[in-house]
Amino acid sequence: MVDGSWMQGKKITDSKTIDFIEKALGPKGQSKEGAKSWPGKQVGMHSIGDHTAIELIGRDRPGLLSEISAVIASLHINVVAAEVWTHNRRIACVLYVNDATSRSADAPNRLSLMEEQLNHILRGCEDDDKVARTSFSMGFTHMDRRLHQMLFADRDYECAVVTTDVSYPPSFRPQITIEHCEEKGYSIVSVRCKDRAKLMFDIVCTLTDMQYVVFHATISSDAPYASQEYFIRHMDGCTLDTEGEKERVIKCIEAAIQRRVSEGVSLELCAKDRVGLLSEVTRILRENGLAVCRAGVSTIGEKAVNVFYVRDASGNPVDTKIIEALRREIGESMMINVKKMPGGNAKAPENHRGWAKTGFFFGNWLERFLN
């Protein structure tokens, strides 16, 4: 039985409760020996077997994912899992790869050749680590957590792009405010935006990367909106006192929310796994004028399950004729499911409206776990 004292607003001290939460959230405390990570950061563990992890970050452009996967396929290396995010014209990827015999693709000469070719694609004519970079790791990482760290370190929040996408109207843009609670000595970060899965995870990850401790949070959902409040202090105990600091926190949280936003069309593909499958699919998407704004790749047994969130490379809504052409071309070798992502102007059914509210008391334990 798990202690329920936290539901009355008390701090969690019971070791069984903490152990239960740790097991529910995932493995913790495993060895990270040999893993490459950002300075001062440790990442969560996520094991998928023998593999080499590739981390890529650079300037996004239509067809870039196709070029990346073509390089990997040309070296006879298979992508067994991957997450790809794009935000503010930047792209961040974490890919788990191995060779055809399911061994880690860690031969130094292969890694060196792959790094050279991938950096050439990412950087174009600019030979600058700040423009793009490739790194390898033999450790394990929670991909979503890592992508937040990579884009935050890349300062994607500083290069905001004004969008005219009608599917994401002003009423759904994140509304973020920061106030000072003098009585309790906290800064209160209030967020109201379109509700979605992993919204709280994304916000807490970014606050943690910014060295803030979340002591208490209130999470409310009134479809299609979410309202969240975070009571925070800096790790040194200070609150957010300057306007510059508040503005930076607002920008970073907004970036964290929008990195995972997907409007438009999602393509769910299922096929027998093989070397070059990702390259083949992304080539077809590119040739049909579609740009990938987010992607997830996973392997279950001998099956590859891929999800691509796509948009027209010109910024226009995806033409239904293109989708039908994709069905004909891709459907010959794999199963394809096309879904229209809910638009920003969708209204919630009246019979589903109503507040659901949850309160959390974090202390600094969650930040230690995320780190």
PDB file of N, CA, C and O in Angstrom, residues 290-335:
ATOM      1  N   LEU A 290       6.900  16.554 -49.029  1.00  0.00           N
ATOM      2  CA  LEU A 290       6.514  16.611 -47.627  1.00  0.00           C
ATOM      3  C   LEU A 290       7.745  16.787 -46.746  1.00  0.00           C
ATOM      4  O   LEU A 290       8.780  16.156 -46.970  1.00  0.00           O
ATOM      5  N   ALA A 291       7.631  17.634 -45.738  1.00  0.00           N
ATOM      6  CA  ALA A 291       8.695  17.850 -44.769  1.00  0.00           C
ATOM      7  C   ALA A 291       8.298  17.198 -43.457  1.00  0.00           C
ATOM      8  O   ALA A 291       7.145  17.304 -43.022  1.00  0.00           O
ATOM      9  N   VAL A 292       9.242  16.522 -42.819  1.00  0.00           N
ATOM     10  CA  VAL A 292       8.992  15.854 -41.538  1.00  0.00           C
ATOM     11  C   VAL A 292       9.285  16.840 -40.416  1.00  0.00           C
ATOM     12  O   VAL A 292      10.399  17.340 -40.295  1.00  0.00           O
ATOM     13  N   CYS A 293       8.282  17.142 -39.590  1.00  0.00           N
ATOM     14  CA  CYS A 293       8.490  18.066 -38.473  1.00  0.00           C
ATOM     15  C   CYS A 293       8.712  17.317 -37.155  1.00  0.00           C
ATOM     16  O   CYS A 293       9.239  17.891 -36.202  1.00  0.00           O
ATOM     17  N   ARG A 294       8.315  16.042 -37.095  1.00  0.00           N
ATOM     18  CA  ARG A 294       8.600  15.211 -35.924  1.00  0.00           C
ATOM     19  C   ARG A 294       8.477  13.760 -36.347  1.00  0.00           C
ATOM     20  O   ARG A 294       7.675  13.435 -37.225  1.00  0.00           O
ATOM     21  N   ALA A 295       9.264  12.880 -35.714  1.00  0.00           N
ATOM     22  CA  ALA A 295       9.208  11.473 -36.100  1.00  0.00           C
ATOM     23  C   ALA A 295       9.584  10.595 -34.919  1.00  0.00           C
ATOM     24  O   ALA A 295      10.369  10.988 -34.056  1.00  0.00           O
ATOM     25  N   GLY A 296       9.014   9.396 -34.909  1.00  0.00           N
ATOM     26  CA  GLY A 296       9.363   8.390 -33.918  1.00  0.00           C
ATOM     27  C   GLY A 296       9.533   7.051 -34.606  1.00  0.00           C
ATOM     28  O   GLY A 296       8.687   6.655 -35.414  1.00  0.00           O
ATOM     29  N   VAL A 297      10.635   6.382 -34.330  1.00  0.00           N
ATOM     30  CA  VAL A 297      10.942   5.092 -34.941  1.00  0.00           C
ATOM     31  C   VAL A 297      11.142   4.078 -33.830  1.00  0.00           C
ATOM     32  O   VAL A 297      11.882   4.338 -32.875  1.00  0.00           O
ATOM     33  N   SER A 298      10.511   2.931 -33.942  1.00  0.00           N
ATOM     34  CA  SER A 298      10.689   1.872 -32.953  1.00  0.00           C
ATOM     35  C   SER A 298      10.690   0.523 -33.661  1.00  0.00           C
ATOM     36  O   SER A 298      10.169   0.386 -34.766  1.00  0.00           O
ATOM     37  N   THR A 299      11.301  -0.472 -33.011  1.00  0.00           N
ATOM     38  CA  THR A 299      11.359  -1.821 -33.556  1.00  0.00           C
ATOM     39  C   THR A 299      10.797  -2.786 -32.524  1.00  0.00           C
ATOM     40  O   THR A 299      11.252  -2.805 -31.372  1.00  0.00           O
ATOM     41  N   ILE A 300       9.798  -3.553 -32.939  1.00  0.00           N
ATOM     42  CA  ILE A 300       9.161  -4.537 -32.064  1.00  0.00           C
ATOM     43  C   ILE A 300       9.322  -5.895 -32.720  1.00  0.00           C
ATOM     44  O   ILE A 300       8.660  -6.193 -33.727  1.00  0.00           O
ATOM     45  N   GLY A 301      10.225  -6.706 -32.171  1.00  0.00           N
ATOM     46  CA  GLY A 301      10.518  -7.976 -32.809  1.00  0.00           C
ATOM     47  C   GLY A 301      11.125  -7.739 -34.182  1.00  0.00           C
ATOM     48  O   GLY A 301      12.129  -7.041 -34.319  1.00  0.00           O
ATOM     49  N   GLU A 302      10.493  -8.267 -35.219  1.00  0.00           N
ATOM     50  CA  GLU A 302      10.971  -8.068 -36.588  1.00  0.00           C
ATOM     51  C   GLU A 302      10.228  -6.941 -37.294  1.00  0.00           C
ATOM     52  O   GLU A 302      10.465  -6.687 -38.474  1.00  0.00           O
ATOM     53  N   LYS A 303       9.331  -6.262 -36.572  1.00  0.00           N
ATOM     54  CA  LYS A 303       8.530  -5.203 -37.168  1.00  0.00           C
ATOM     55  C   LYS A 303       9.078  -3.824 -36.820  1.00  0.00           C
ATOM     56  O   LYS A 303       9.459  -3.567 -35.678  1.00  0.00           O
ATOM     57  N   ALA A 304       9.122  -2.961 -37.809  1.00  0.00           N
ATOM     58  CA  ALA A 304       9.466  -1.553 -37.595  1.00  0.00           C
ATOM     59  C   ALA A 304       8.178  -0.752 -37.584  1.00  0.00           C
ATOM     60  O   ALA A 304       7.348  -0.884 -38.496  1.00  0.00           O
ATOM     61  N   VAL A 305       7.995   0.046 -36.552  1.00  0.00           N
ATOM     62  CA  VAL A 305       6.813   0.899 -36.425  1.00  0.00           C
ATOM     63  C   VAL A 305       7.281   2.346 -36.417  1.00  0.00           C
ATOM     64  O   VAL A 305       7.976   2.775 -35.494  1.00  0.00           O
ATOM     65  N   ASN A 306       6.927   3.085 -37.453  1.00  0.00           N
ATOM     66  CA  ASN A 306       7.387   4.456 -37.611  1.00  0.00           C
ATOM     67  C   ASN A 306       6.201   5.410 -37.657  1.00  0.00           C
ATOM     68  O   ASN A 306       5.172   5.114 -38.279  1.00  0.00           O
ATOM     69  N   VAL A 307       6.342   6.554 -37.012  1.00  0.00           N
ATOM     70  CA  VAL A 307       5.325   7.600 -37.048  1.00  0.00           C
ATOM     71  C   VAL A 307       5.987   8.876 -37.522  1.00  0.00           C
ATOM     72  O   VAL A 307       6.995   9.317 -36.948  1.00  0.00           O
ATOM     73  N   PHE A 308       5.431   9.488 -38.565  1.00  0.00           N
ATOM     74  CA  PHE A 308       5.963  10.733 -39.108  1.00  0.00           C
ATOM     75  C   PHE A 308       4.872  11.799 -39.066  1.00  0.00           C
ATOM     76  O   PHE A 308       3.747  11.562 -39.513  1.00  0.00           O
ATOM     77  N   TYR A 309       5.201  12.952 -38.518  1.00  0.00           N
ATOM     78  CA  TYR A 309       4.306  14.103 -38.536  1.00  0.00           C
ATOM     79  C   TYR A 309       4.813  15.010 -39.650  1.00  0.00           C
ATOM     80  O   TYR A 309       5.954  15.494 -39.594  1.00  0.00           O
ATOM     81  N   VAL A 310       3.997  15.188 -40.673  1.00  0.00           N
ATOM     82  CA  VAL A 310       4.474  15.843 -41.885  1.00  0.00           C
ATOM     83  C   VAL A 310       3.647  17.084 -42.206  1.00  0.00           C
ATOM     84  O   VAL A 310       2.494  17.235 -41.790  1.00  0.00           O
ATOM     85  N   ARG A 311       4.280  17.948 -42.969  1.00  0.00           N
ATOM     86  CA  ARG A 311       3.614  19.137 -43.502  1.00  0.00           C
ATOM     87  C   ARG A 311       4.115  19.348 -44.920  1.00  0.00           C
ATOM     88  O   ARG A 311       5.135  18.797 -45.323  1.00  0.00           O
ATOM     89  N   ASP A 312       3.394  20.162 -45.668  1.00  0.00           N
ATOM     90  CA  ASP A 312       3.841  20.517 -47.007  1.00  0.00           C
ATOM     91  C   ASP A 312       5.118  21.336 -46.905  1.00  0.00           C
ATOM     92  O   ASP A 312       5.227  22.245 -46.079  1.00  0.00           O
ATOM     93  N   ALA A 313       6.107  21.007 -47.742  1.00  0.00           N
ATOM     94  CA  ALA A 313       7.397  21.694 -47.672  1.00  0.00           C
ATOM     95  C   ALA A 313       7.273  23.184 -47.954  1.00  0.00           C
ATOM     96  O   ALA A 313       8.134  23.970 -47.547  1.00  0.00           O
ATOM     97  N   SER A 314       6.187  23.595 -48.626  1.00  0.00           N
ATOM     98  CA  SER A 314       5.974  25.017 -48.939  1.00  0.00           C
ATOM     99  C   SER A 314       5.184  25.736 -47.859  1.00  0.00           C
ATOM    100  O   SER A 314       4.933  26.934 -47.970  1.00  0.00           O
ATOM    101  N   GLY A 315       4.750  24.995 -46.852  1.00  0.00           N
ATOM    102  CA  GLY A 315       3.992  25.600 -45.764  1.00  0.00           C
ATOM    103  C   GLY A 315       2.489  25.545 -45.951  1.00  0.00           C
ATOM    104  O   GLY A 315       1.738  26.038 -45.108  1.00  0.00           O
ATOM    105  N   ASN A 316       2.040  24.955 -47.047  1.00  0.00           N
ATOM    106  CA  ASN A 316       0.608  24.840 -47.309  1.00  0.00           C
ATOM    107  C   ASN A 316       0.049  23.565 -46.686  1.00  0.00           C
ATOM    108  O   ASN A 316       0.809  22.643 -46.359  1.00  0.00           O
ATOM    109  N   PRO A 317      -1.290  23.493 -46.512  1.00  0.00           N
ATOM    110  CA  PRO A 317      -1.882  22.247 -46.006  1.00  0.00           C
ATOM    111  C   PRO A 317      -1.548  21.086 -46.940  1.00  0.00           C
ATOM    112  O   PRO A 317      -1.413  21.258 -48.150  1.00  0.00           O
ATOM    113  N   VAL A 318      -1.400  19.891 -46.378  1.00  0.00           N
ATOM    114  CA  VAL A 318      -1.053  18.723 -47.171  1.00  0.00           C
ATOM    115  C   VAL A 318      -2.213  18.354 -48.086  1.00  0.00           C
ATOM    116  O   VAL A 318      -3.342  18.176 -47.643  1.00  0.00           O
ATOM    117  N   ASP A 319      -1.925  18.260 -49.365  1.00  0.00           N
ATOM    118  CA  ASP A 319      -2.936  17.935 -50.375  1.00  0.00           C
ATOM    119  C   ASP A 319      -3.351  16.478 -50.233  1.00  0.00           C
ATOM    120  O   ASP A 319      -2.503  15.581 -50.093  1.00  0.00           O
ATOM    121  N   THR A 320      -4.648  16.221 -50.298  1.00  0.00           N
ATOM    122  CA  THR A 320      -5.143  14.847 -50.180  1.00  0.00           C
ATOM    123  C   THR A 320      -4.645  13.971 -51.331  1.00  0.00           C
ATOM    124  O   THR A 320      -4.492  12.757 -51.170  1.00  0.00           O
ATOM    125  N   LYS A 321      -4.361  14.572 -52.486  1.00  0.00           N
ATOM    126  CA  LYS A 321      -3.842  13.805 -53.621  1.00  0.00           C
ATOM    127  C   LYS A 321      -2.459  13.238 -53.291  1.00  0.00           C
ATOM    128  O   LYS A 321      -2.104  12.134 -53.714  1.00  0.00           O
ATOM    129  N   ILE A 322      -1.667  14.024 -52.537  1.00  0.00           N
ATOM    130  CA  ILE A 322      -0.337  13.545 -52.135  1.00  0.00           C
ATOM    131  C   ILE A 322      -0.468  12.357 -51.205  1.00  0.00           C
ATOM    132  O   ILE A 322       0.275  11.367 -51.310  1.00  0.00           O
ATOM    133  N   ILE A 323      -1.425  12.433 -50.279  1.00  0.00           N
ATOM    134  CA  ILE A 323      -1.641  11.330 -49.335  1.00  0.00           C
ATOM    135  C   ILE A 323      -2.034  10.061 -50.082  1.00  0.00           C
ATOM    136  O   ILE A 323      -1.535   8.966 -49.779  1.00  0.00           O
ATOM    137  N   GLU A 324      -2.908  10.197 -51.070  1.00  0.00           N
ATOM    138  CA  GLU A 324      -3.324   9.031 -51.837  1.00  0.00           C
ATOM    139  C   GLU A 324      -2.165   8.457 -52.639  1.00  0.00           C
ATOM    140  O   GLU A 324      -2.027   7.231 -52.776  1.00  0.00           O
ATOM    141  N   ALA A 325      -1.296   9.337 -53.166  1.00  0.00           N
ATOM    142  CA  ALA A 325      -0.119   8.861 -53.894  1.00  0.00           C
ATOM    143  C   ALA A 325       0.814   8.095 -52.953  1.00  0.00           C
ATOM    144  O   ALA A 325       1.405   7.079 -53.332  1.00  0.00           O
ATOM    145  N   LEU A 326       0.942   8.598 -51.722  1.00  0.00           N
ATOM    146  CA  LEU A 326       1.762   7.907 -50.725  1.00  0.00           C
ATOM    147  C   LEU A 326       1.194   6.531 -50.407  1.00  0.00           C
ATOM    148  O   LEU A 326       1.930   5.554 -50.272  1.00  0.00           O
ATOM    149  N   ARG A 327      -0.122   6.462 -50.277  1.00  0.00           N
ATOM    150  CA  ARG A 327      -0.754   5.172 -49.988  1.00  0.00           C
ATOM    151  C   ARG A 327      -0.431   4.157 -51.081  1.00  0.00           C
ATOM    152  O   ARG A 327      -0.131   3.001 -50.803  1.00  0.00           O
ATOM    153  N   ARG A 328      -0.478   4.612 -52.324  1.00  0.00           N
ATOM    154  CA  ARG A 328      -0.226   3.692 -53.432  1.00  0.00           C
ATOM    155  C   ARG A 328       1.239   3.256 -53.465  1.00  0.00           C
ATOM    156  O   ARG A 328       1.550   2.095 -53.712  1.00  0.00           O
ATOM    157  N   GLU A 329       2.160   4.216 -53.217  1.00  0.00           N
ATOM    158  CA  GLU A 329       3.579   3.912 -53.328  1.00  0.00           C
ATOM    159  C   GLU A 329       4.109   3.144 -52.128  1.00  0.00           C
ATOM    160  O   GLU A 329       4.834   2.161 -52.277  1.00  0.00           O
ATOM    161  N   ILE A 330       3.750   3.600 -50.931  1.00  0.00           N
ATOM    162  CA  ILE A 330       4.257   2.961 -49.721  1.00  0.00           C
ATOM    163  C   ILE A 330       3.461   1.709 -49.380  1.00  0.00           C
ATOM    164  O   ILE A 330       4.001   0.729 -48.872  1.00  0.00           O
ATOM    165  N   GLY A 331       2.176   1.734 -49.684  1.00  0.00           N
ATOM    166  CA  GLY A 331       1.289   0.644 -49.283  1.00  0.00           C
ATOM    167  C   GLY A 331       1.606  -0.686 -49.924  1.00  0.00           C
ATOM    168  O   GLY A 331       1.124  -1.730 -49.476  1.00  0.00           O
ATOM    169  N   GLU A 332       2.425  -0.671 -50.981  1.00  0.00           N
ATOM    170  CA  GLU A 332       2.778  -1.931 -51.627  1.00  0.00           C
ATOM    171  C   GLU A 332       3.697  -2.784 -50.756  1.00  0.00           C
ATOM    172  O   GLU A 332       3.733  -3.996 -50.887  1.00  0.00           O
ATOM    173  N   SER A 333       4.488  -2.120 -49.890  1.00  0.00           N
ATOM    174  CA  SER A 333       5.475  -2.858 -49.107  1.00  0.00           C
ATOM    175  C   SER A 333       5.236  -2.785 -47.604  1.00  0.00           C
ATOM    176  O   SER A 333       5.903  -3.482 -46.851  1.00  0.00           O
ATOM    177  N   MET A 334       4.306  -1.948 -47.162  1.00  0.00           N
ATOM    178  CA  MET A 334       4.071  -1.808 -45.721  1.00  0.00           C
ATOM    179  C   MET A 334       2.672  -1.280 -45.452  1.00  0.00           C
ATOM    180  O   MET A 334       2.020  -0.722 -46.336  1.00  0.00           O
ATOM    181  N   MET A 335       2.223  -1.470 -44.216  1.00  0.00           N
ATOM    182  CA  MET A 335       0.924  -0.947 -43.807  1.00  0.00           C
ATOM    183  C   MET A 335       1.062   0.536 -43.487  1.00  0.00           C
ATOM    184  O   MET A 335       2.040   0.961 -42.869  1.00  0.00           O
TER     185      MET A 335
END
